[in-house]
Short mmCIF file of C-alpha atoms and ligand atoms in Angstrom, two decimals:
data_model
loop_
_atom_site.label_atom_id
_atom_site.label_comp_id
_atom_site.label_asym_id
_atom_site.label_seq_id
_atom_site.Cartn_x
_atom_site.Cartn_y
_atom_site.Cartn_z
CA MET A 71 0.00 0.00 0.00
CA LEU A 72 2.97 2.37 0.43
CA GLN A 73 5.35 1.01 -2.23
CA GLY A 74 8.12 3.51 -3.04
CA LYS A 75 6.96 6.05 -0.42
CA THR A 76 8.98 7.36 2.51
CA ALA A 77 7.72 8.01 6.04
CA LEU A 78 9.32 10.00 8.84
CA ILE A 79 8.13 8.57 12.18
CA THR A 80 9.16 10.13 15.50
CA GLY A 81 9.73 7.86 18.49
CA ALA A 82 9.95 4.48 16.76
CA SER A 83 12.63 2.67 18.78
CA ARG A 84 9.82 0.90 20.67
CA GLY A 85 6.07 0.82 21.27
CA ILE A 86 3.51 2.19 18.83
CA GLY A 87 6.07 3.97 16.62
CA LYS A 88 8.00 0.73 16.18
CA GLY A 89 4.77 -1.10 15.31
CA ILE A 90 3.94 1.54 12.68
CA ALA A 91 7.44 1.35 11.17
CA GLU A 92 7.17 -2.42 10.84
CA ILE A 93 3.72 -2.42 9.15
CA PHE A 94 4.79 0.42 6.83
CA ALA A 95 7.99 -1.45 5.85
CA LYS A 96 5.95 -4.59 5.21
CA ASN A 97 3.91 -2.46 2.78
CA GLY A 98 6.97 -1.28 0.85
CA CYS A 99 7.59 2.04 2.61
CA ASN A 100 11.09 3.42 3.29
CA ILE A 101 11.45 4.54 6.89
CA ALA A 102 13.24 7.41 8.62
CA PHE A 103 12.62 7.15 12.36
CA THR A 104 13.75 8.96 15.47
CA TYR A 105 14.36 8.10 19.10
CA ALA A 106 15.51 9.96 22.21
CA SER A 107 18.14 7.69 23.79
CA SER A 108 17.67 4.01 22.78
CA VAL A 109 20.66 3.84 20.42
CA GLU A 110 21.19 0.06 20.57
CA LYS A 111 17.50 -0.80 20.30
CA ALA A 112 17.16 1.56 17.31
CA ASN A 113 20.18 0.13 15.48
CA ALA A 114 19.03 -3.47 16.02
CA PHE A 115 15.51 -2.58 14.85
CA ALA A 116 16.76 -0.83 11.69
CA LYS A 117 18.88 -3.85 10.76
CA GLU A 118 16.04 -6.29 11.44
CA ILE A 119 13.58 -4.34 9.25
CA ALA A 120 16.07 -3.83 6.39
CA ASP A 121 16.90 -7.57 6.38
CA LYS A 122 13.26 -8.65 6.61
CA TYR A 123 11.59 -6.29 4.11
CA GLY A 124 14.41 -4.93 1.91
CA VAL A 125 13.36 -1.28 2.37
CA LYS A 126 15.66 1.62 3.21
CA ILE A 127 15.48 2.42 6.93
CA LEU A 128 17.57 4.88 8.94
CA GLY A 129 17.34 5.81 12.63
CA TYR A 130 18.17 9.30 13.93
CA GLN A 131 18.78 10.29 17.53
CA SER A 132 16.89 13.58 17.72
CA ASN A 133 14.93 15.29 20.47
CA ALA A 134 11.52 16.06 18.98
CA ALA A 135 10.92 18.71 21.66
CA ASP A 136 13.88 20.76 20.39
CA PHE A 137 13.02 23.12 17.52
CA ASN A 138 16.52 23.44 16.03
CA GLN A 139 17.21 19.69 16.20
CA SER A 140 13.87 19.04 14.47
CA MET A 141 14.59 21.48 11.64
CA GLU A 142 18.03 19.91 11.11
CA LEU A 143 16.49 16.44 11.21
CA ALA A 144 13.89 17.31 8.55
CA GLU A 145 16.61 18.67 6.26
CA LYS A 146 18.80 15.61 6.78
CA VAL A 147 15.99 13.12 6.17
CA ILE A 148 14.98 14.85 2.92
CA ALA A 149 18.64 14.80 1.81
CA ASP A 150 19.09 11.11 2.77
CA PHE A 151 15.87 9.85 1.17
CA GLY A 152 15.29 12.35 -1.66
CA THR A 153 11.66 12.83 -0.71
CA VAL A 154 9.31 12.31 2.23
CA ASN A 155 5.59 11.59 1.73
CA ILE A 156 4.34 10.85 5.25
CA LEU A 157 5.05 12.42 8.65
CA ILE A 158 3.96 10.70 11.85
CA ASN A 159 4.26 12.80 14.99
CA ASN A 160 4.27 9.90 17.43
CA ALA A 161 6.95 10.64 20.05
CA GLY A 162 5.39 11.11 23.47
CA ILE A 163 5.92 10.77 27.20
CA THR A 164 3.89 10.78 30.40
CA ARG A 165 4.73 12.43 33.73
CA ASP A 166 1.55 11.48 35.60
CA THR A 167 0.60 13.00 38.92
CA LEU A 168 -2.29 14.89 40.48
CA MET A 169 -2.44 18.62 39.80
CA LEU A 170 -1.68 19.37 43.45
CA ARG A 171 1.70 17.69 43.10
CA MET A 172 2.50 18.50 39.46
CA THR A 173 5.63 20.59 39.04
CA GLU A 174 6.26 23.18 36.35
CA GLU A 175 8.98 20.87 34.96
CA GLN A 176 6.51 17.97 34.62
CA TRP A 177 4.07 20.26 32.81
CA ASP A 178 6.69 21.73 30.45
CA GLU A 179 8.37 18.42 29.66
CA VAL A 180 5.11 16.79 28.58
CA ILE A 181 3.83 19.78 26.60
CA ASP A 182 7.18 20.19 24.81
CA THR A 183 7.65 16.50 23.99
CA ASN A 184 4.07 15.73 23.01
CA LEU A 185 2.74 18.98 21.52
CA LYS A 186 5.57 21.33 20.61
CA SER A 187 7.20 18.37 18.84
CA ALA A 188 4.27 18.23 16.39
CA PHE A 189 4.76 21.93 15.62
CA ASN A 190 8.52 21.40 15.22
CA LEU A 191 8.40 18.51 12.76
CA THR A 192 5.39 19.81 10.82
CA LYS A 193 7.23 23.10 10.41
CA GLY A 194 10.35 21.20 9.31
CA MET A 195 8.49 19.23 6.62
CA LEU A 196 6.01 21.88 5.53
CA LYS A 197 7.84 23.46 2.57
CA HIS A 198 8.74 20.03 1.26
CA PHE A 199 5.11 18.86 1.34
CA LEU A 200 3.88 22.12 -0.23
CA GLY A 201 6.48 21.76 -3.00
CA ASN A 202 5.36 18.16 -3.63
CA LYS A 203 1.69 19.23 -3.57
CA SER A 204 1.06 16.16 -1.45
CA GLY A 205 1.68 14.75 1.99
CA SER A 206 -0.02 12.91 4.82
CA ILE A 207 0.57 14.06 8.39
CA ILE A 208 -0.62 11.82 11.22
CA ASN A 209 -0.57 13.11 14.80
CA MET A 210 -0.67 10.59 17.65
CA THR A 211 -3.13 11.95 20.18
CA SER A 212 -5.04 9.89 22.78
CA VAL A 213 -8.60 9.23 23.92
CA VAL A 214 -7.47 11.05 27.07
CA GLY A 215 -7.14 14.23 24.98
CA VAL A 216 -10.89 13.99 24.33
CA MET A 217 -12.11 12.63 27.70
CA GLY A 218 -9.57 14.10 30.16
CA ASN A 219 -8.10 11.94 32.93
CA ALA A 220 -7.41 12.55 36.60
CA GLY A 221 -3.66 12.54 37.21
CA GLN A 222 -2.85 13.42 33.59
CA ALA A 223 -3.66 17.15 33.27
CA ASN A 224 -0.37 17.77 31.44
CA TYR A 225 -0.72 14.74 29.15
CA ALA A 226 -4.43 15.31 28.39
CA ALA A 227 -3.76 19.00 27.62
CA SER A 228 -0.94 18.08 25.24
CA LYS A 229 -3.12 15.52 23.44
CA ALA A 230 -6.16 17.87 23.24
CA GLY A 231 -3.81 20.51 21.82
CA MET A 232 -2.77 18.08 19.12
CA ILE A 233 -6.37 17.68 17.99
CA GLY A 234 -6.81 21.45 17.55
CA PHE A 235 -3.46 21.60 15.78
CA THR A 236 -4.51 18.76 13.44
CA LYS A 237 -7.78 20.45 12.43
CA SER A 238 -6.07 23.81 11.83
CA ILE A 239 -3.30 22.30 9.68
CA ALA A 240 -5.91 20.34 7.70
CA LYS A 241 -7.74 23.61 6.96
CA GLU A 242 -4.54 25.49 6.06
CA LEU A 243 -3.05 22.83 3.81
CA GLY A 244 -6.06 21.09 2.27
CA SER A 245 -5.96 23.23 -0.89
CA ARG A 246 -2.39 22.02 -1.46
CA ASN A 247 -3.37 18.35 -1.15
CA VAL A 248 -1.61 17.95 2.18
CA ARG A 249 -3.77 15.98 4.61
CA CYS A 250 -3.54 15.99 8.39
CA ASN A 251 -5.35 13.57 10.70
CA ALA A 252 -5.07 12.51 14.33
CA VAL A 253 -5.12 8.97 15.67
CA ALA A 254 -6.41 8.52 19.22
CA PRO A 255 -5.34 5.22 20.76
CA GLY A 256 -7.06 3.99 23.91
CA PHE A 257 -5.18 1.55 26.11
CA ILE A 258 -2.36 0.00 24.06
CA GLU A 259 0.09 -2.59 25.42
CA THR A 260 3.51 -0.85 25.33
CA GLU A 261 6.25 0.11 27.79
CA MET A 262 4.28 3.32 28.47
CA THR A 263 1.30 1.36 29.81
CA HIS A 264 3.39 -1.45 31.34
CA ALA A 265 4.73 1.19 33.71
CA LEU A 266 1.25 1.17 35.31
CA ASP A 267 0.34 -1.13 38.18
CA GLU A 268 -1.10 -4.56 37.15
CA ASN A 269 -4.41 -3.81 38.94
CA VAL A 270 -4.75 -0.45 37.18
CA ARG A 271 -4.14 -2.13 33.82
CA LYS A 272 -6.77 -4.79 34.58
CA ALA A 273 -9.26 -2.13 35.70
CA TRP A 274 -8.74 -0.28 32.39
CA ALA A 275 -9.23 -3.47 30.36
CA ASP A 276 -12.50 -4.25 32.23
CA THR A 277 -14.01 -0.93 31.13
CA ILE A 278 -13.25 -1.54 27.44
CA PRO A 279 -16.15 -2.99 25.39
CA LEU A 280 -13.76 -5.29 23.49
CA LYS A 281 -12.33 -6.40 26.89
CA ARG A 282 -8.64 -6.11 26.05
CA GLY A 283 -5.87 -3.62 25.60
CA GLY A 284 -4.97 -2.88 21.98
CA SER A 285 -1.79 -3.99 20.21
CA THR A 286 0.66 -1.70 18.44
CA GLU A 287 -0.48 -3.42 15.24
CA ASP A 288 -4.08 -2.24 15.86
CA VAL A 289 -2.84 1.37 15.83
CA ALA A 290 -0.40 0.82 12.96
CA ASN A 291 -3.15 -0.53 10.69
CA LEU A 292 -5.13 2.71 11.02
CA CYS A 293 -1.99 4.73 10.32
CA LEU A 294 -1.37 2.61 7.23
CA PHE A 295 -4.83 3.49 5.94
CA LEU A 296 -4.39 7.22 6.70
CA ALA A 297 -0.95 7.30 5.06
CA SER A 298 -2.11 5.48 1.93
CA ASP A 299 -4.11 6.50 -1.13
CA MET A 300 -7.09 4.63 0.38
CA SER A 301 -7.79 7.78 2.43
CA THR A 302 -7.23 10.61 -0.08
CA TYR A 303 -10.56 12.29 0.88
CA ILE A 304 -9.99 12.14 4.64
CA THR A 305 -8.45 15.10 6.47
CA GLY A 306 -8.92 16.98 9.75
CA GLN A 307 -10.31 13.88 11.50
CA THR A 308 -9.55 12.33 14.87
CA ILE A 309 -10.06 8.59 14.68
CA SER A 310 -9.97 6.43 17.82
CA VAL A 311 -8.42 2.97 18.08
CA CYS A 312 -9.70 2.11 21.51
CA GLY A 313 -11.79 -1.08 21.53
CA GLY A 314 -14.90 1.09 22.02
CA MET A 315 -13.59 2.92 25.11
CA LEU A 316 -14.57 6.26 23.56
CA MET A 317 -17.97 6.46 21.82
P1 LIG B 734 6.74 4.34 24.45
O1 LIG B 734 6.64 2.84 24.36
O2 LIG B 734 7.11 4.94 25.75
O3 LIG B 734 7.74 4.84 23.30
C1 LIG B 734 7.97 6.22 23.16
C2 LIG B 734 8.87 6.48 21.96
O4 LIG B 734 9.05 7.89 21.85
C3 LIG B 734 10.26 5.87 22.10
O5 LIG B 734 10.73 5.48 20.82
C4 LIG B 734 11.09 7.04 22.65
O6 LIG B 734 12.50 6.95 22.34
C5 LIG B 734 10.46 8.18 21.87
N1 LIG B 734 10.66 9.48 22.50
C6 LIG B 734 10.37 9.88 23.76
N2 LIG B 734 10.72 11.16 23.94
C7 LIG B 734 11.25 11.60 22.77
C8 LIG B 734 11.81 12.82 22.31
N3 LIG B 734 11.88 13.88 23.10
N4 LIG B 734 12.27 12.89 21.04
C9 LIG B 734 12.19 11.82 20.21
N5 LIG B 734 11.68 10.64 20.58
C10 LIG B 734 11.21 10.53 21.84
O7 LIG B 734 5.34 5.03 24.05
P2 LIG B 734 4.08 4.43 23.23
O8 LIG B 734 3.17 3.79 24.20
O9 LIG B 734 4.55 3.67 22.05
O10 LIG B 734 3.38 5.79 22.77
C11 LIG B 734 3.62 6.36 21.49
C12 LIG B 734 2.65 7.51 21.28
O11 LIG B 734 1.31 7.04 21.40
C13 LIG B 734 2.80 8.62 22.32
O12 LIG B 734 2.60 9.88 21.74
C14 LIG B 734 1.69 8.32 23.31
O13 LIG B 734 1.28 9.45 24.03
C15 LIG B 734 0.62 7.81 22.37
N6 LIG B 734 -0.38 6.98 23.04
C16 LIG B 734 -0.05 5.80 23.65
C17 LIG B 734 -1.03 5.05 24.28
C18 LIG B 734 -0.73 3.74 24.94
O14 LIG B 734 -1.67 3.16 25.52
N7 LIG B 734 0.48 3.21 24.88
C19 LIG B 734 -2.37 5.50 24.29
C20 LIG B 734 -2.67 6.70 23.66
C21 LIG B 734 -1.67 7.43 23.03
P3 LIG B 734 13.53 6.22 23.38
O15 LIG B 734 13.30 4.74 23.22
O16 LIG B 734 14.88 6.63 22.91
O17 LIG B 734 13.17 6.72 24.75
#
């Protein structure tokens, strides 16, 4: 579905980003991906995917929260691959705590990594997409950005911000055939959610109509659709992958 295309995916050394990179590679897509600190994991992953699917794949250590690093990254990826067709703003972190205890650092770190990063990379790729008169941008938000969640004021605000950003970019760039959509996962089994207590994870799963946490593949399949020509008339949307958690 993505033969000959190139995707830039932030935060793909593990978790959802890694799942997206694998499904995209399986569908013929070349992959540029970033990570914050997992150098060994990223190198091993790049080698595994190149061997398995024969696509070009390069990992870049780059802090998505840093504007200058993101602009340099975008330039480097375009130079390395020739062209980029898909941008996935996936990198994200949590610093969960109740508002009473939340520090300014915990607020800033989450907003910068989850929300400012989307501004940074979209800005970095914008002229390239406008020049190509095509592009698909996918922003990884969360059901929590729609519903809110106690103990996650910083995270929920960052994810809600991404939804407003997505709709605005879709309106600005639609006439140039650049699409922008948001994907809102519910409870997905990754290191991010494994950090939660077993009982909390079970309690979450019990509230989900499909009675299980999602897999990274569940999220990746939606991204594949939104990145491909199967979705050329879809922009400005927030689509949940949540087993029915959000209706
Ligand atoms: P994860 O397993 O913790 O992986 C996070 C990825 O982001 C890693 O590759 C990490 O790199 C990278 N990263 C973190 N900070 C970065 C930075 N400043 N610059 C560049 N890369 C950075 O997380 P996940 O569960 O896959 O989540 C991925 C996205 O989905 C996030 O935006 C998250 O908010 C969203 N989401 C997840 C769930 C869920 O249930 N898991 C639900 C809704 C939304 P290193 O390995 O180097 O640290």
